[in-house]
Amino acid sequence: MDPRVEKFMAGIMARNPGEREFHQAVHEVAESLIPFIEENPKYKHAKILERMAEPERVVLFRVPWIDDKGEIQINKGYRVEMNSAIGPYKGGIRFHPTVNLGILKFLAFEQVFKNSLTTLPMGGGKGGSDFDPKGKTDNEVMKFCQSFMTELSRHIGPETDIPAGDIGVGGREIGYMFGQYKRLRNEFTGVLTGKGREWGGSLIRPEATGYGCVYFAQAMLLTRGDSLAGKTVTVSGSGNVAQYATEKATELGARILTLSDSAGYIYDPAGIDPEKLKWIMELKNIKRGRISEYAEKFGVEYYQGKRPWSVKCDIALPCATENEISKEEAEALVNNGCFVVSEGANMPSTAEAVEVFLRRKILYGPGKAANAGGVAVSGLEMTQNAMRMSWHREEVDQKLQQIMKDIHETCIRFGRNEDGSVNYVKGSNIGGFVKVADAMLAQGAV
Ligand code: NDP
Ligand code: 2IT
C-alpha cells in the first residue's frame, strides 16, 4: 500500500472505530485521490479529503412504534448529513436490520461523489433504520414511518436535506413519510423524492437507477464498438434496481439469466422476458413474496443460499447490496468470460473483487458512477417540484440518458490509463471530487 494512503487510513480507522464499510469506501477513494491531491497541493493544505471524510452532522434518534398486537417496538433512526458544499444534502433512506452508523456513513460518503458526478447541485447524505419491513403489515409499516418522520422532520426540508428511497424504502414508505411530514409542517413541498406521480413525483424515477445502470453499461460497451444486443446477463437482487435493470437490458436485446434475493437465486436459461418480469414485479412489489416462487412458477432451477456469480455470462449487474461479490466470485465471473460489470448497488464488490476487475482490465463501472441515474432523476424531480410542473416520460428519459453519458465521459477524462484503457474507479473518484473540493476551497474552513 502507498505509505501516504496507509497513514491517512490509520487516522480514519482511529477516528471511526469498527466502521468496516466506511473504512472500505474511504480507502477506495483515498487510493485514487491521494496521488491526485499530491499533484494539486491546494487541496492538501486545505485538508479537503480529511474534511470530506467527517460528516457535517449526524442525527441519531429513537423510533418507538406500536405493532398490530399493541406491543411497543423500538428501532434506531439515523440521518448522516455528509456534505453540503454544492447543494442541500441528498440521498436515500434504508430500512434493513443490518443498518448501522458505519453502513450509513459509507453510503453517505459515496453519495457525495455520486451526486457531484450527476452535474446537478446536490450535496450528500443518507439515512435509515434497523427496522425490517419484511413480514410487517401495511399498518405497521405506516406506524413506523410516521414515528420515524416525526423526529426526522426536524432535520430535513426542501432547501436543507431531501431524502428518497433505498433498500426497504419504496413508493409505499415514501408515501407514508411524506404524509406525516406534510401533516406536521402544514406544507406541501418536495421534501422527499420518489413520490407518487399524482403528488409531485417524477416520471421515470422508479425506473431511473436500473435504467441508468444499463445505460452506463451501454456507454462502456460502446468504447469497444459493442452493444448489449445478444449478450447474456446475470443480475442479483429482485427489488427496484434489479427489476428495471432487467427491463432495460432486455429491451436492448440482452438475455437476463438470473435474479436473486437474500435467500438464493433463480437461473432461467431461456431469459427473463417482459411477461415473466411483470409477474416478478407483482410478486415482489405487491405480494411481497420470495424469488424462489419464480422457480416453482416457471419450472427453473433455484439455488438456495447462493449468489448468481458462478453462472457464465457476458455482463454482470449486481443490484442487491454491498459486498455481494467476493474475490473468488469476481475471478469466477471473469474466468467464465464476463467482461462488463455495471454496479446498480452501492459497493457490491469487495475491495479484493475490484482489484480483480481492474487487473483483468474488464469494463468495470463502480456504483457511484453506474447507479447515479436514480439520484439524478431525484434531482430532476426537485427541479420539477420547484417549477411546479412535470415533464413527459420521454423528456426525463432523454435527460437521464444524457446524464449517464456525461458521467461516462467524466470517468474517461479522469480515468484514462496510459495504454488507452479506462480505470472507471479512478475516473469517478477524481471526477466526483473536483467540483466538491473547489466549492469547499471557495467556502473556507466550514
Ligand atoms: P430493494 O429493497 O427494492 O431491493 C433490494 C434487493 O436486494 C432485494 O431483492 C433484497 O432481497 C436484496 N438484498 C437486500 N439486502 C440483501 C442482503 N444483505 N443480502 C442479499 N440480498 C439482499 O432495494 P433497491 O433495489 O432500491 O436497492 C438495491 C441496491 O441498489 C442497494 O445497494 C441500494 O443502495 C442501491 N441503490 C438504490 C437506488 C434506488 O434508487 N433505489 C439508487 C442507487 C443505488 P430480500 O428481499 O431478500 O431482502
Ligand atoms: O444510493 C442512492 O443513490 C439512492 N438510494 C437514491 C438517492 C436519491 O436521493 O434518490
Short mmCIF file of C-alpha atoms and ligand atoms in Angstrom, two decimals:
data_model
loop_
_atom_site.label_atom_id
_atom_site.label_comp_id
_atom_site.label_asym_id
_atom_site.label_seq_id
_atom_site.Cartn_x
_atom_site.Cartn_y
_atom_site.Cartn_z
CA MET A 1 0.00 0.00 0.00
CA ASP A 2 1.11 3.57 -0.74
CA PRO A 3 2.50 4.84 2.64
CA ARG A 4 0.53 8.10 2.26
CA VAL A 5 -2.71 6.15 1.90
CA GLU A 6 -1.71 3.95 4.82
CA LYS A 7 -1.13 6.97 7.06
CA PHE A 8 -4.41 8.57 6.00
CA MET A 9 -6.32 5.34 6.64
CA ALA A 10 -4.73 4.88 10.06
CA GLY A 11 -6.25 8.24 11.01
CA ILE A 12 -9.66 7.30 9.58
CA MET A 13 -9.69 3.99 11.45
CA ALA A 14 -8.67 5.58 14.75
CA ARG A 15 -11.42 8.21 14.47
CA ASN A 16 -14.14 5.81 13.31
CA PRO A 17 -13.51 2.52 15.12
CA GLY A 18 -15.33 -0.59 13.94
CA GLU A 19 -16.98 1.05 10.93
CA ARG A 20 -15.75 -1.53 8.41
CA GLU A 21 -17.81 -0.50 5.39
CA PHE A 22 -16.97 3.16 5.95
CA HIS A 23 -13.25 2.34 6.05
CA GLN A 24 -13.64 0.32 2.84
CA ALA A 25 -15.39 3.15 0.96
CA VAL A 26 -12.93 5.81 2.14
CA HIS A 27 -9.94 3.59 1.36
CA GLU A 28 -11.03 3.03 -2.23
CA VAL A 29 -11.43 6.76 -2.77
CA ALA A 30 -8.17 7.62 -0.97
CA GLU A 31 -6.20 5.32 -3.28
CA SER A 32 -7.37 7.32 -6.31
CA LEU A 33 -7.29 10.73 -4.68
CA ILE A 34 -4.14 10.91 -2.60
CA PRO A 35 -1.81 10.81 -5.65
CA PHE A 36 -4.09 13.39 -7.36
CA ILE A 37 -4.03 15.64 -4.29
CA GLU A 38 -0.22 15.44 -4.17
CA GLU A 39 -0.21 16.88 -7.68
CA ASN A 40 -2.72 19.57 -6.65
CA PRO A 41 -1.41 20.83 -3.29
CA LYS A 42 -4.20 23.41 -2.80
CA TYR A 43 -6.48 20.51 -1.82
CA LYS A 44 -3.85 19.11 0.51
CA HIS A 45 -3.26 22.30 2.50
CA ALA A 46 -6.98 22.85 2.96
CA LYS A 47 -7.35 19.23 4.20
CA ILE A 48 -10.25 18.71 1.81
CA LEU A 49 -10.22 14.90 1.88
CA GLU A 50 -9.90 14.84 5.68
CA ARG A 51 -12.95 17.13 5.92
CA MET A 52 -14.92 15.13 3.37
CA ALA A 53 -14.44 12.00 5.49
CA GLU A 54 -16.07 13.66 8.51
CA PRO A 55 -19.88 14.10 8.32
CA GLU A 56 -21.07 17.67 8.72
CA ARG A 57 -23.76 16.34 11.05
CA VAL A 58 -25.13 13.00 12.26
CA VAL A 59 -28.59 12.72 13.81
CA LEU A 60 -29.37 9.60 15.84
CA PHE A 61 -32.77 9.04 17.36
CA ARG A 62 -35.22 6.61 18.97
CA VAL A 63 -38.15 5.38 16.86
CA PRO A 64 -40.88 3.96 19.10
CA TRP A 65 -43.99 2.49 17.43
CA ILE A 66 -46.86 0.20 18.31
CA ASP A 67 -47.30 -3.06 16.40
CA ASP A 68 -50.62 -4.73 15.48
CA LYS A 69 -50.64 -6.66 18.76
CA GLY A 70 -50.44 -3.42 20.71
CA GLU A 71 -46.86 -4.03 21.77
CA ILE A 72 -44.30 -1.19 21.78
CA GLN A 73 -41.37 -1.70 19.43
CA ILE A 74 -38.18 0.36 19.45
CA ASN A 75 -35.89 0.96 16.49
CA LYS A 76 -32.93 3.20 15.82
CA GLY A 77 -33.22 6.11 13.38
CA TYR A 78 -30.33 7.91 11.66
CA ARG A 79 -29.58 10.67 9.21
CA VAL A 80 -25.98 11.28 8.15
CA GLU A 81 -25.61 14.74 6.61
CA MET A 82 -22.24 14.30 4.97
CA ASN A 83 -21.50 17.28 2.75
CA SER A 84 -23.42 20.36 1.59
CA ALA A 85 -20.70 22.16 -0.38
CA ILE A 86 -22.53 22.00 -3.72
CA GLY A 87 -26.17 21.75 -2.63
CA PRO A 88 -28.54 20.54 0.08
CA TYR A 89 -27.95 17.08 1.50
CA LYS A 90 -29.49 14.47 -0.81
CA GLY A 91 -29.64 10.70 -0.54
CA GLY A 92 -31.80 7.73 0.26
CA ILE A 93 -33.23 6.14 3.37
CA ARG A 94 -32.63 2.44 4.03
CA PHE A 95 -34.79 0.22 6.23
CA HIS A 96 -32.98 -3.05 6.85
CA PRO A 97 -31.97 -4.95 10.02
CA THR A 98 -28.26 -4.62 9.11
CA VAL A 99 -28.37 -0.80 9.15
CA ASN A 100 -25.84 0.81 11.48
CA LEU A 101 -23.89 4.05 11.60
CA GLY A 102 -20.89 2.68 9.69
CA ILE A 103 -23.04 1.47 6.80
CA LEU A 104 -24.88 4.79 6.56
CA LYS A 105 -21.59 6.72 6.68
CA PHE A 106 -20.22 4.63 3.81
CA LEU A 107 -23.38 5.25 1.80
CA ALA A 108 -23.40 8.99 2.59
CA PHE A 109 -19.70 9.28 1.67
CA GLU A 110 -20.28 7.56 -1.69
CA GLN A 111 -23.33 9.74 -2.25
CA VAL A 112 -21.26 12.95 -2.13
CA PHE A 113 -19.14 11.83 -5.11
CA LYS A 114 -22.08 10.31 -6.95
CA ASN A 115 -24.23 13.42 -6.65
CA SER A 116 -21.36 15.60 -7.83
CA LEU A 117 -20.90 13.34 -10.88
CA THR A 118 -24.53 13.89 -11.93
CA THR A 119 -23.63 17.60 -12.52
CA LEU A 120 -26.75 18.60 -10.53
CA PRO A 121 -26.47 20.82 -7.42
CA MET A 122 -26.86 18.20 -4.70
CA GLY A 123 -24.80 17.55 -1.56
CA GLY A 124 -24.69 14.10 0.00
CA GLY A 125 -26.50 12.35 2.84
CA LYS A 126 -28.03 9.03 3.79
CA GLY A 127 -30.37 7.82 6.49
CA GLY A 128 -32.28 4.85 7.69
CA SER A 129 -33.24 2.47 10.42
CA ASP A 130 -32.65 -1.09 11.58
CA PHE A 131 -36.41 -1.60 11.10
CA ASP A 132 -37.20 -4.67 8.96
CA PRO A 133 -40.29 -4.15 6.76
CA LYS A 134 -40.34 -7.90 5.92
CA GLY A 135 -43.30 -9.65 7.47
CA LYS A 136 -44.86 -6.39 8.73
CA THR A 137 -48.40 -5.38 7.81
CA ASP A 138 -49.08 -2.16 5.87
CA ASN A 139 -50.45 -0.69 9.09
CA GLU A 140 -47.25 -1.50 10.99
CA VAL A 141 -45.10 -0.03 8.21
CA MET A 142 -47.23 3.12 8.32
CA LYS A 143 -46.94 3.41 12.11
CA PHE A 144 -43.20 3.00 11.89
CA CYS A 145 -42.82 5.53 9.04
CA GLN A 146 -44.91 8.10 10.92
CA SER A 147 -42.82 7.77 14.06
CA PHE A 148 -39.57 7.86 12.05
CA MET A 149 -40.67 11.03 10.24
CA THR A 150 -41.90 12.71 13.42
CA GLU A 151 -38.29 13.08 14.52
CA LEU A 152 -36.65 13.27 11.07
CA SER A 153 -38.90 16.18 10.06
CA ARG A 154 -36.97 18.48 12.42
CA HIS A 155 -33.79 17.97 10.41
CA ILE A 156 -34.87 17.91 6.75
CA GLY A 157 -36.58 20.28 4.31
CA PRO A 158 -36.69 21.05 0.60
CA GLU A 159 -33.78 23.54 0.93
CA THR A 160 -31.88 21.58 3.59
CA ASP A 161 -31.96 17.82 3.16
CA ILE A 162 -34.10 15.80 0.74
CA PRO A 163 -34.29 12.04 1.42
CA ALA A 164 -35.50 9.35 -1.01
CA GLY A 165 -35.73 5.55 -1.16
CA ASP A 166 -33.12 2.80 -0.87
CA ILE A 167 -33.28 -0.83 0.31
CA GLY A 168 -36.62 -1.42 2.04
CA VAL A 169 -37.93 2.04 1.16
CA GLY A 170 -40.07 2.27 -1.98
CA GLY A 171 -43.22 4.08 -3.04
CA ARG A 172 -45.26 2.82 -0.07
CA GLU A 173 -42.80 4.06 2.57
CA ILE A 174 -42.15 7.38 0.79
CA GLY A 175 -45.93 7.93 0.75
CA TYR A 176 -46.34 7.35 4.49
CA MET A 177 -43.34 9.53 5.33
CA PHE A 178 -44.46 12.33 3.00
CA GLY A 179 -47.95 12.27 4.52
CA GLN A 180 -46.58 12.64 8.02
CA TYR A 181 -44.16 15.43 7.06
CA LYS A 182 -46.95 17.37 5.36
CA ARG A 183 -49.19 16.95 8.37
CA LEU A 184 -46.55 18.06 10.87
CA ARG A 185 -45.40 21.09 8.85
CA ASN A 186 -48.65 22.02 7.18
CA GLU A 187 -46.62 22.39 3.98
CA PHE A 188 -46.78 20.64 0.62
CA THR A 189 -43.17 20.69 -0.58
CA GLY A 190 -40.73 18.48 -2.45
CA VAL A 191 -39.06 17.34 0.79
CA LEU A 192 -38.76 13.73 -0.42
CA THR A 193 -38.16 12.34 -3.91
CA GLY A 194 -39.58 9.14 -5.31
CA LYS A 195 -43.09 10.47 -4.65
CA GLY A 196 -46.13 9.09 -6.45
CA ARG A 197 -46.72 10.84 -9.72
CA GLU A 198 -50.10 12.23 -8.63
CA TRP A 199 -48.46 14.12 -5.77
CA GLY A 200 -45.25 15.57 -7.14
CA GLY A 201 -43.27 12.53 -8.21
CA SER A 202 -41.30 12.43 -11.45
CA LEU A 203 -41.98 10.01 -14.24
CA ILE A 204 -39.04 7.58 -14.69
CA ARG A 205 -37.85 7.97 -11.06
CA PRO A 206 -38.85 4.36 -10.21
CA GLU A 207 -37.03 3.12 -13.32
CA ALA A 208 -34.07 5.51 -13.12
CA THR A 209 -31.43 3.57 -11.17
CA GLY A 210 -31.87 0.32 -13.12
CA TYR A 211 -32.18 2.06 -16.49
CA GLY A 212 -29.19 4.28 -15.71
CA CYS A 213 -27.07 1.27 -14.75
CA VAL A 214 -27.82 -0.31 -18.13
CA TYR A 215 -27.17 2.98 -19.98
CA PHE A 216 -23.80 3.09 -18.25
CA ALA A 217 -23.03 -0.48 -19.36
CA GLN A 218 -24.06 0.56 -22.88
CA ALA A 219 -21.66 3.52 -22.82
CA MET A 220 -18.80 1.28 -21.62
CA LEU A 221 -19.55 -1.29 -24.34
CA LEU A 222 -19.59 1.44 -26.98
CA THR A 223 -15.92 2.24 -26.21
CA ARG A 224 -15.22 -1.19 -27.70
CA GLY A 225 -17.68 -0.73 -30.54
CA ASP A 226 -20.00 -3.23 -28.85
CA SER A 227 -23.60 -3.24 -27.57
CA LEU A 228 -25.98 -5.17 -25.31
CA ALA A 229 -27.61 -6.98 -28.21
CA GLY A 230 -27.30 -10.75 -27.86
CA LYS A 231 -25.39 -10.58 -24.56
CA THR A 232 -26.09 -12.82 -21.57
CA VAL A 233 -26.53 -11.01 -18.26
CA THR A 234 -26.56 -12.07 -14.61
CA VAL A 235 -28.45 -9.77 -12.25
CA SER A 236 -28.54 -10.02 -8.44
CA GLY A 237 -31.39 -8.72 -6.32
CA SER A 238 -35.02 -8.57 -7.39
CA GLY A 239 -36.04 -5.22 -5.93
CA ASN A 240 -36.40 -1.82 -7.53
CA VAL A 241 -32.98 -1.57 -9.16
CA ALA A 242 -32.80 -5.20 -10.35
CA GLN A 243 -36.29 -5.08 -11.86
CA TYR A 244 -35.69 -2.03 -14.04
CA ALA A 245 -32.15 -3.09 -14.98
CA THR A 246 -33.75 -6.32 -16.22
CA GLU A 247 -36.43 -4.41 -18.12
CA LYS A 248 -34.00 -2.07 -19.93
CA ALA A 249 -31.31 -4.68 -20.68
CA THR A 250 -33.96 -6.99 -22.17
CA GLU A 251 -35.35 -4.12 -24.24
CA LEU A 252 -31.84 -3.51 -25.61
CA GLY A 253 -31.56 -7.12 -26.76
CA ALA A 254 -29.78 -8.85 -23.86
CA ARG A 255 -30.91 -12.09 -22.18
CA ILE A 256 -31.25 -11.95 -18.37
CA LEU A 257 -30.38 -15.28 -16.80
CA THR A 258 -30.64 -14.70 -13.05
CA LEU A 259 -32.29 -12.73 -10.27
CA SER A 260 -31.90 -13.24 -6.54
CA ASP A 261 -32.91 -12.20 -3.06
CA SER A 262 -31.25 -12.68 0.31
CA ALA A 263 -32.28 -16.37 0.34
CA GLY A 264 -30.93 -17.53 -3.05
CA TYR A 265 -31.04 -17.09 -6.83
CA ILE A 266 -33.01 -18.39 -9.80
CA TYR A 267 -31.40 -19.39 -13.10
CA ASP A 268 -33.58 -19.14 -16.20
CA PRO A 269 -31.52 -20.08 -19.28
CA ALA A 270 -34.36 -19.00 -21.62
CA GLY A 271 -34.16 -15.48 -20.21
CA ILE A 272 -36.49 -13.37 -18.06
CA ASP A 273 -38.78 -11.90 -20.71
CA PRO A 274 -41.16 -8.93 -20.14
CA GLU A 275 -44.06 -11.22 -19.25
CA LYS A 276 -42.06 -13.05 -16.59
CA LEU A 277 -40.74 -9.73 -15.31
CA LYS A 278 -44.28 -8.44 -14.93
CA TRP A 279 -45.05 -11.47 -12.79
CA ILE A 280 -41.93 -10.80 -10.68
CA MET A 281 -42.93 -7.16 -10.14
CA GLU A 282 -46.28 -8.25 -8.82
CA LEU A 283 -44.66 -10.93 -6.65
CA LYS A 284 -42.06 -8.57 -5.13
CA ASN A 285 -43.87 -5.23 -5.03
CA ILE A 286 -47.43 -6.23 -4.19
CA LYS A 287 -47.49 -9.74 -2.73
CA ARG A 288 -44.04 -9.22 -1.20
CA GLY A 289 -43.10 -12.84 -1.90
CA ARG A 290 -39.76 -14.63 -2.39
CA ILE A 291 -37.81 -15.16 -5.64
CA SER A 292 -37.89 -18.95 -5.06
CA GLU A 293 -41.55 -18.78 -6.12
CA TYR A 294 -40.36 -17.91 -9.64
CA ALA A 295 -38.60 -21.28 -9.88
CA GLU A 296 -41.85 -23.08 -8.98
CA LYS A 297 -43.95 -20.98 -11.33
CA PHE A 298 -41.68 -21.23 -14.40
CA GLY A 299 -40.01 -24.59 -13.72
CA VAL A 300 -36.39 -23.39 -13.48
CA GLU A 301 -33.59 -24.07 -11.01
CA TYR A 302 -33.40 -22.30 -7.63
CA TYR A 303 -30.10 -22.22 -5.73
CA GLN A 304 -30.79 -21.68 -2.07
CA GLY A 305 -28.26 -19.66 -0.06
CA LYS A 306 -26.18 -18.95 -3.19
CA ARG A 307 -25.34 -15.87 -5.25
CA PRO A 308 -25.51 -15.89 -9.06
CA TRP A 309 -21.84 -15.19 -9.90
CA SER A 310 -20.89 -18.73 -10.91
CA VAL A 311 -23.27 -18.55 -13.88
CA LYS A 312 -21.48 -17.95 -17.19
CA CYS A 313 -22.37 -14.54 -18.65
CA ASP A 314 -21.03 -11.61 -20.69
CA ILE A 315 -22.28 -8.91 -18.32
CA ALA A 316 -22.94 -8.84 -14.55
CA LEU A 317 -25.25 -6.28 -12.94
CA PRO A 318 -25.03 -6.54 -9.13
CA CYS A 319 -28.22 -4.86 -7.88
CA ALA A 320 -28.75 -6.19 -4.33
CA THR A 321 -26.39 -4.91 -1.64
CA GLU A 322 -22.82 -4.14 -0.51
CA ASN A 323 -20.01 -6.72 -0.61
CA GLU A 324 -22.04 -9.26 -2.57
CA ILE A 325 -19.15 -10.15 -4.93
CA SER A 326 -16.11 -11.73 -3.26
CA LYS A 327 -12.64 -12.07 -4.77
CA GLU A 328 -13.37 -15.71 -5.71
CA GLU A 329 -16.68 -14.75 -7.30
CA ALA A 330 -15.01 -11.94 -9.26
CA GLU A 331 -12.43 -14.42 -10.54
CA ALA A 332 -15.15 -16.92 -11.47
CA LEU A 333 -17.04 -14.23 -13.39
CA VAL A 334 -14.01 -13.12 -15.40
CA ASN A 335 -12.77 -16.69 -15.98
CA ASN A 336 -16.21 -17.52 -17.38
CA GLY A 337 -15.95 -14.71 -19.91
CA CYS A 338 -17.73 -11.85 -18.15
CA PHE A 339 -16.20 -8.61 -19.43
CA VAL A 340 -18.65 -5.94 -18.20
CA VAL A 341 -19.68 -5.23 -14.59
CA SER A 342 -22.00 -2.26 -14.04
CA GLU A 343 -22.94 -1.75 -10.40
CA GLY A 344 -26.59 -0.98 -9.69
CA ALA A 345 -25.98 -1.49 -5.97
CA ASN A 346 -23.70 0.60 -3.77
CA MET A 347 -20.27 -1.02 -3.25
CA PRO A 348 -21.42 -4.54 -4.22
CA SER A 349 -17.84 -5.62 -4.96
CA THR A 350 -15.38 -6.21 -2.13
CA ALA A 351 -12.05 -4.37 -2.35
CA GLU A 352 -10.43 -7.64 -3.49
CA ALA A 353 -13.08 -8.14 -6.20
CA VAL A 354 -12.48 -4.61 -7.51
CA GLU A 355 -8.78 -5.44 -7.64
CA VAL A 356 -9.56 -8.48 -9.84
CA PHE A 357 -11.71 -6.42 -12.24
CA LEU A 358 -9.05 -3.71 -12.58
CA ARG A 359 -6.18 -6.17 -13.02
CA ARG A 360 -8.06 -8.15 -15.66
CA LYS A 361 -8.98 -4.87 -17.43
CA ILE A 362 -12.66 -5.62 -17.88
CA LEU A 363 -15.19 -2.80 -18.29
CA TYR A 364 -15.90 -2.18 -14.60
CA GLY A 365 -18.33 0.65 -13.72
CA PRO A 366 -18.35 1.34 -9.95
CA GLY A 367 -21.65 2.15 -8.24
CA LYS A 368 -21.02 5.84 -7.67
CA ALA A 369 -20.97 6.27 -11.46
CA ALA A 370 -23.15 3.40 -12.71
CA ASN A 371 -26.06 3.80 -10.28
CA ALA A 372 -26.14 7.61 -10.26
CA GLY A 373 -29.22 7.61 -12.52
CA GLY A 374 -31.53 7.22 -9.51
CA VAL A 375 -30.36 10.28 -7.66
CA ALA A 376 -30.03 12.16 -10.97
CA VAL A 377 -33.75 11.75 -11.63
CA SER A 378 -34.37 12.65 -7.98
CA GLY A 379 -32.59 15.90 -8.83
CA LEU A 380 -34.88 16.30 -11.84
CA GLU A 381 -37.87 15.66 -9.55
CA MET A 382 -36.67 18.54 -7.32
CA THR A 383 -36.42 20.82 -10.36
CA GLN A 384 -39.94 19.91 -11.49
CA ASN A 385 -41.28 20.49 -7.95
CA ALA A 386 -39.58 23.90 -7.78
CA MET A 387 -41.08 24.82 -11.18
CA ARG A 388 -44.47 23.37 -10.13
CA MET A 389 -44.72 21.36 -13.32
CA SER A 390 -43.95 17.89 -14.62
CA TRP A 391 -42.11 16.68 -17.67
CA HIS A 392 -43.13 13.87 -20.01
CA ARG A 393 -41.66 10.41 -19.74
CA GLU A 394 -39.57 10.80 -22.88
CA GLU A 395 -38.16 14.12 -21.71
CA VAL A 396 -37.00 12.72 -18.36
CA ASP A 397 -35.59 9.59 -20.01
CA GLN A 398 -33.65 11.72 -22.52
CA LYS A 399 -32.17 13.76 -19.70
CA LEU A 400 -31.28 10.57 -17.79
CA GLN A 401 -29.54 9.12 -20.85
CA GLN A 402 -27.58 12.33 -21.35
CA ILE A 403 -26.51 12.45 -17.69
CA MET A 404 -25.29 8.83 -17.81
CA LYS A 405 -23.30 9.60 -20.97
CA ASP A 406 -21.81 12.70 -19.34
CA ILE A 407 -20.82 10.72 -16.23
CA HIS A 408 -19.18 8.17 -18.51
CA GLU A 409 -17.27 10.98 -20.27
CA THR A 410 -16.12 12.37 -16.92
CA CYS A 411 -14.82 8.91 -15.94
CA ILE A 412 -12.86 8.73 -19.18
CA ARG A 413 -11.46 12.22 -18.74
CA PHE A 414 -10.05 11.48 -15.29
CA GLY A 415 -9.51 7.74 -15.57
CA ARG A 416 -7.77 7.08 -18.89
CA ASN A 417 -4.72 4.77 -18.44
CA GLU A 418 -1.51 5.16 -20.44
CA ASP A 419 -2.35 2.07 -22.51
CA GLY A 420 -5.68 3.65 -23.55
CA SER A 421 -7.90 1.55 -21.28
CA VAL A 422 -10.12 3.29 -18.70
CA ASN A 423 -9.97 2.96 -14.92
CA TYR A 424 -13.55 3.98 -14.04
CA VAL A 425 -12.78 3.78 -10.31
CA LYS A 426 -10.13 6.45 -10.58
CA GLY A 427 -12.19 8.42 -13.10
CA SER A 428 -15.31 8.55 -10.93
CA ASN A 429 -13.42 9.30 -7.72
CA ILE A 430 -11.44 12.22 -9.15
CA GLY A 431 -14.33 13.38 -11.36
CA GLY A 432 -16.69 13.46 -8.37
CA PHE A 433 -14.11 15.07 -6.09
CA VAL A 434 -13.04 18.15 -8.04
CA LYS A 435 -16.33 20.06 -8.01
CA VAL A 436 -16.94 19.44 -4.30
CA ALA A 437 -13.32 20.24 -3.40
CA ASP A 438 -13.34 23.52 -5.33
CA ALA A 439 -16.60 24.54 -3.66
CA MET A 440 -15.10 23.73 -0.25
CA LEU A 441 -12.00 25.79 -1.05
CA ALA A 442 -14.17 28.75 -2.03
CA GLN A 443 -16.31 28.48 1.12
CA GLY A 444 -13.44 28.44 3.62
CA ALA A 445 -12.95 26.28 6.70
CA VAL A 446 -16.58 25.36 7.40
P1 NDP B 1 -34.99 -3.09 -2.71
O1 NDP B 1 -35.31 -3.10 -1.28
O2 NDP B 1 -36.02 -2.74 -3.69
O3 NDP B 1 -34.37 -4.49 -3.16
C1 NDP B 1 -33.24 -4.99 -2.54
C2 NDP B 1 -32.93 -6.35 -3.12
O4 NDP B 1 -31.64 -6.77 -2.67
C3 NDP B 1 -33.91 -7.43 -2.69
O5 NDP B 1 -34.00 -8.39 -3.67
C4 NDP B 1 -33.23 -7.96 -1.43
O6 NDP B 1 -33.60 -9.27 -1.10
C5 NDP B 1 -31.78 -7.91 -1.83
N1 NDP B 1 -30.96 -7.73 -0.64
C6 NDP B 1 -31.02 -6.72 0.26
N2 NDP B 1 -30.14 -6.90 1.27
C7 NDP B 1 -29.53 -8.06 0.99
C8 NDP B 1 -28.52 -8.77 1.65
N3 NDP B 1 -27.97 -8.35 2.81
N4 NDP B 1 -28.10 -9.93 1.06
C9 NDP B 1 -28.64 -10.37 -0.10
N5 NDP B 1 -29.61 -9.72 -0.76
C10 NDP B 1 -30.05 -8.59 -0.23
O7 NDP B 1 -33.73 -2.08 -2.84
P2 NDP B 1 -33.16 -1.34 -4.13
O8 NDP B 1 -33.37 -2.17 -5.33
O9 NDP B 1 -33.62 0.05 -4.10
O10 NDP B 1 -31.59 -1.28 -3.77
C11 NDP B 1 -30.67 -2.26 -4.22
C12 NDP B 1 -29.27 -1.66 -4.20
O11 NDP B 1 -29.23 -0.52 -5.07
C13 NDP B 1 -28.77 -1.15 -2.85
O12 NDP B 1 -27.36 -1.34 -2.77
C14 NDP B 1 -29.06 0.34 -2.93
O13 NDP B 1 -28.23 1.08 -2.05
C15 NDP B 1 -28.71 0.60 -4.37
N6 NDP B 1 -29.26 1.82 -4.95
C16 NDP B 1 -30.61 2.06 -4.95
C17 NDP B 1 -31.09 3.19 -5.55
C18 NDP B 1 -32.56 3.46 -5.64
O14 NDP B 1 -32.92 4.44 -6.30
N7 NDP B 1 -33.42 2.66 -5.07
C19 NDP B 1 -30.21 4.20 -6.15
C20 NDP B 1 -28.82 3.80 -6.18
C21 NDP B 1 -28.38 2.66 -5.58
P3 NDP B 1 -34.63 -9.54 0.12
O15 NDP B 1 -35.96 -9.17 -0.40
O16 NDP B 1 -34.45 -10.96 0.44
O17 NDP B 1 -34.14 -8.62 1.23
O1 2IT B 2 -27.99 5.34 -3.36
C1 2IT B 2 -28.70 6.17 -3.97
O2 2IT B 2 -28.23 6.93 -4.82
C2 2IT B 2 -30.13 6.21 -3.67
N1 2IT B 2 -30.61 5.40 -2.88
C3 2IT B 2 -31.02 7.24 -4.29
C4 2IT B 2 -30.89 8.57 -3.60
C5 2IT B 2 -31.85 9.63 -4.04
O3 2IT B 2 -31.84 10.67 -3.36
O4 2IT B 2 -32.60 9.45 -5.00
#
